[in-house]
Amino acid sequence: MMDKSVKIGDKVTAEIIGLQDYGAFVKFADRQNTEHKGLIHISEVQSGFVKNIREVIKVGQHVKARL
């Protein structure tokens, strides 16, 4: 559960911590430096069809994400 320091629509820098065929698991810190984790579904990784997520992003990569 996220606290009030982050809200839907906020943009954050997240680190890819895991990949599955259906998406990427990420972690990011809020304004109080509390760590949160989430999932970016494969359909949200980039515009257009992604057949293999591992060809688009890598574990350890930092990405911009919108909550």
CSV table of N, CA and C in Angstrom, one decimal:
chain,number,residue,atom,x,y,z
A,1,MET,N,0.8,-1.2,0.0
A,1,MET,CA,0.0,0.0,0.0
A,1,MET,C,0.9,1.2,0.0
A,2,MET,N,0.5,2.2,-0.8
A,2,MET,CA,1.3,3.4,-0.9
A,2,MET,C,0.8,4.4,0.1
A,3,ASP,N,1.7,5.3,0.6
A,3,ASP,CA,1.3,6.3,1.5
A,3,ASP,C,0.9,7.5,0.7
A,4,LYS,N,0.6,8.6,1.4
A,4,LYS,CA,0.1,9.8,0.7
A,4,LYS,C,1.2,10.6,0.0
A,5,SER,N,2.5,10.2,0.2
A,5,SER,CA,3.6,10.9,-0.5
A,5,SER,C,3.7,10.6,-1.9
A,6,VAL,N,3.0,9.5,-2.4
A,6,VAL,CA,2.9,9.2,-3.8
A,6,VAL,C,1.4,9.0,-4.1
A,7,LYS,N,1.1,9.4,-5.4
A,7,LYS,CA,-0.3,9.2,-5.7
A,7,LYS,C,-0.4,8.7,-7.2
A,8,ILE,N,-1.6,8.2,-7.6
A,8,ILE,CA,-1.8,7.8,-9.0
A,8,ILE,C,-1.5,9.0,-9.9
A,9,GLY,N,-0.8,8.8,-10.9
A,9,GLY,CA,-0.4,9.8,-11.9
A,9,GLY,C,1.0,10.3,-11.7
A,10,ASP,N,1.6,10.2,-10.5
A,10,ASP,CA,2.9,10.6,-10.2
A,10,ASP,C,3.9,9.9,-11.1
A,11,LYS,N,5.0,10.6,-11.5
A,11,LYS,CA,6.1,9.9,-12.3
A,11,LYS,C,7.2,9.7,-11.3
A,12,VAL,N,7.8,8.5,-11.4
A,12,VAL,CA,8.9,8.1,-10.6
A,12,VAL,C,10.0,7.4,-11.4
A,13,THR,N,11.2,7.3,-10.9
A,13,THR,CA,12.2,6.6,-11.5
A,13,THR,C,12.3,5.2,-10.7
A,14,ALA,N,12.2,4.1,-11.5
A,14,ALA,CA,12.1,2.8,-10.9
A,14,ALA,C,13.2,1.9,-11.4
A,15,GLU,N,13.6,1.0,-10.6
A,15,GLU,CA,14.6,0.0,-11.0
A,15,GLU,C,14.0,-1.3,-11.3
A,16,ILE,N,14.3,-1.9,-12.4
A,16,ILE,CA,13.8,-3.2,-12.8
A,16,ILE,C,14.5,-4.3,-11.9
A,17,ILE,N,13.6,-5.0,-11.1
A,17,ILE,CA,14.2,-6.0,-10.2
A,17,ILE,C,13.9,-7.5,-10.6
A,18,GLY,N,13.0,-7.6,-11.6
A,18,GLY,CA,12.7,-9.0,-12.1
A,18,GLY,C,11.9,-8.9,-13.4
A,19,LEU,N,12.0,-9.9,-14.2
A,19,LEU,CA,11.2,-10.0,-15.4
A,19,LEU,C,10.5,-11.3,-15.5
A,20,GLN,N,9.3,-11.2,-16.0
A,20,GLN,CA,8.4,-12.4,-16.3
A,20,GLN,C,7.9,-12.2,-17.7
A,21,ASP,N,7.4,-13.2,-18.3
A,21,ASP,CA,6.8,-13.1,-19.7
A,21,ASP,C,5.7,-12.0,-19.7
A,22,TYR,N,5.0,-11.8,-18.6
A,22,TYR,CA,3.9,-10.9,-18.6
A,22,TYR,C,4.2,-9.4,-18.2
A,23,GLY,N,5.5,-9.2,-17.7
A,23,GLY,CA,5.8,-7.8,-17.3
A,23,GLY,C,7.1,-7.8,-16.5
A,24,ALA,N,7.4,-6.6,-16.0
A,24,ALA,CA,8.6,-6.3,-15.2
A,24,ALA,C,8.2,-5.9,-13.8
A,25,PHE,N,8.9,-6.4,-12.8
A,25,PHE,CA,8.8,-6.0,-11.4
A,25,PHE,C,9.8,-4.9,-11.2
A,26,VAL,N,9.3,-3.9,-10.5
A,26,VAL,CA,10.1,-2.7,-10.2
A,26,VAL,C,10.1,-2.3,-8.8
A,27,LYS,N,11.1,-1.5,-8.3
A,27,LYS,CA,11.1,-0.9,-7.0
A,27,LYS,C,11.4,0.5,-7.2
A,28,PHE,N,10.8,1.4,-6.3
A,28,PHE,CA,11.1,2.8,-6.3
A,28,PHE,C,10.9,3.4,-5.0
A,29,ALA,N,11.4,4.5,-4.7
A,29,ALA,CA,11.3,5.2,-3.4
A,29,ALA,C,10.4,6.4,-3.5
A,30,ASP,N,9.6,6.6,-2.5
A,30,ASP,CA,8.8,7.8,-2.5
A,30,ASP,C,9.6,9.0,-1.9
A,31,ARG,N,8.9,10.1,-1.7
A,31,ARG,CA,9.6,11.3,-1.2
A,31,ARG,C,10.2,11.2,0.2
A,32,GLN,N,9.6,10.2,1.0
A,32,GLN,CA,10.2,10.0,2.3
A,32,GLN,C,11.2,8.9,2.3
A,33,ASN,N,11.6,8.4,1.1
A,33,ASN,CA,12.6,7.4,0.9
A,33,ASN,C,12.1,6.0,1.3
A,34,THR,N,10.8,5.8,1.3
A,34,THR,CA,10.2,4.5,1.6
A,34,THR,C,10.1,3.7,0.3
A,35,GLU,N,10.6,2.5,0.4
A,35,GLU,CA,10.7,1.7,-0.9
A,35,GLU,C,9.3,1.0,-1.1
A,36,HIS,N,8.9,1.1,-2.4
A,36,HIS,CA,7.7,0.4,-2.9
A,36,HIS,C,8.1,-0.5,-4.0
A,37,LYS,N,7.2,-1.5,-4.3
A,37,LYS,CA,7.4,-2.4,-5.4
A,37,LYS,C,6.2,-2.4,-6.2
A,38,GLY,N,6.3,-2.7,-7.5
A,38,GLY,CA,5.2,-2.8,-8.4
A,38,GLY,C,5.5,-3.6,-9.6
A,39,LEU,N,4.5,-3.7,-10.5
A,39,LEU,CA,4.6,-4.4,-11.7
A,39,LEU,C,4.2,-3.5,-12.9
A,40,ILE,N,5.0,-3.5,-13.9
A,40,ILE,CA,4.7,-2.8,-15.2
A,40,ILE,C,4.3,-4.0,-16.2
A,41,HIS,N,3.1,-4.0,-16.6
A,41,HIS,CA,2.6,-5.0,-17.5
A,41,HIS,C,3.3,-4.9,-18.8
A,42,ILE,N,3.5,-6.0,-19.5
A,42,ILE,CA,4.2,-6.0,-20.8
A,42,ILE,C,3.6,-5.0,-21.8
A,43,SER,N,2.2,-4.9,-21.7
A,43,SER,CA,1.5,-4.0,-22.7
A,43,SER,C,1.8,-2.5,-22.4
A,44,GLU,N,2.4,-2.2,-21.2
A,44,GLU,CA,2.8,-0.8,-20.9
A,44,GLU,C,4.2,-0.5,-21.0
A,45,VAL,N,5.1,-1.4,-21.4
A,45,VAL,CA,6.5,-1.2,-21.5
A,45,VAL,C,6.9,-0.2,-22.5
A,46,GLN,N,6.3,-0.3,-23.7
A,46,GLN,CA,6.5,0.7,-24.8
A,46,GLN,C,5.3,0.7,-25.7
A,47,SER,N,5.2,1.7,-26.6
A,47,SER,CA,4.1,1.7,-27.5
A,47,SER,C,4.4,0.6,-28.6
A,48,GLY,N,3.4,-0.1,-29.0
A,48,GLY,CA,3.5,-1.2,-29.9
A,48,GLY,C,3.6,-2.5,-29.2
A,49,PHE,N,3.6,-3.5,-30.0
A,49,PHE,CA,3.6,-4.9,-29.5
A,49,PHE,C,5.0,-5.3,-29.0
A,50,VAL,N,5.1,-5.9,-27.8
A,50,VAL,CA,6.4,-6.5,-27.3
A,50,VAL,C,6.2,-8.0,-27.2
A,51,LYS,N,7.0,-8.7,-28.0
A,51,LYS,CA,6.9,-10.1,-28.1
A,51,LYS,C,7.7,-10.7,-26.9
A,52,ASN,N,8.9,-10.2,-26.7
A,52,ASN,CA,9.8,-10.7,-25.6
A,52,ASN,C,10.3,-9.5,-24.8
A,53,ILE,N,9.8,-9.4,-23.6
A,53,ILE,CA,10.2,-8.3,-22.7
A,53,ILE,C,11.7,-8.2,-22.5
A,54,ARG,N,12.3,-9.4,-22.5
A,54,ARG,CA,13.8,-9.4,-22.2
A,54,ARG,C,14.6,-8.7,-23.3
A,55,GLU,N,14.0,-8.5,-24.5
A,55,GLU,CA,14.7,-7.8,-25.6
A,55,GLU,C,14.5,-6.3,-25.5
A,56,VAL,N,13.7,-5.9,-24.6
A,56,VAL,CA,13.4,-4.4,-24.4
A,56,VAL,C,14.0,-3.8,-23.2
A,57,ILE,N,13.9,-4.5,-22.1
A,57,ILE,CA,14.5,-4.0,-20.8
A,57,ILE,C,15.2,-5.1,-20.1
A,58,LYS,N,16.1,-4.7,-19.2
A,58,LYS,CA,17.0,-5.7,-18.5
A,58,LYS,C,16.9,-5.4,-16.9
A,59,VAL,N,17.1,-6.4,-16.2
A,59,VAL,CA,17.2,-6.3,-14.7
A,59,VAL,C,18.3,-5.3,-14.4
A,60,GLY,N,18.0,-4.4,-13.4
A,60,GLY,CA,19.0,-3.4,-13.0
A,60,GLY,C,18.8,-2.1,-13.8
A,61,GLN,N,18.1,-2.1,-14.9
A,61,GLN,CA,17.9,-0.9,-15.6
A,61,GLN,C,17.0,0.0,-14.9
A,62,HIS,N,17.2,1.3,-15.0
A,62,HIS,CA,16.3,2.3,-14.4
A,62,HIS,C,15.4,2.9,-15.5
A,63,VAL,N,14.1,3.0,-15.1
A,63,VAL,CA,13.1,3.5,-16.1
A,63,VAL,C,12.2,4.5,-15.4
A,64,LYS,N,11.6,5.4,-16.2
A,64,LYS,CA,10.6,6.3,-15.8
A,64,LYS,C,9.3,5.6,-15.8
A,65,ALA,N,8.5,5.7,-14.8
A,65,ALA,CA,7.2,5.1,-14.7
A,65,ALA,C,6.2,6.0,-14.2
A,66,ARG,N,4.9,5.9,-14.6
A,66,ARG,CA,3.8,6.7,-14.0
A,66,ARG,C,3.0,5.7,-13.2
A,67,LEU,N,2.7,6.1,-12.0
A,67,LEU,CA,1.9,5.3,-11.1
A,67,LEU,C,0.4,5.3,-11.5
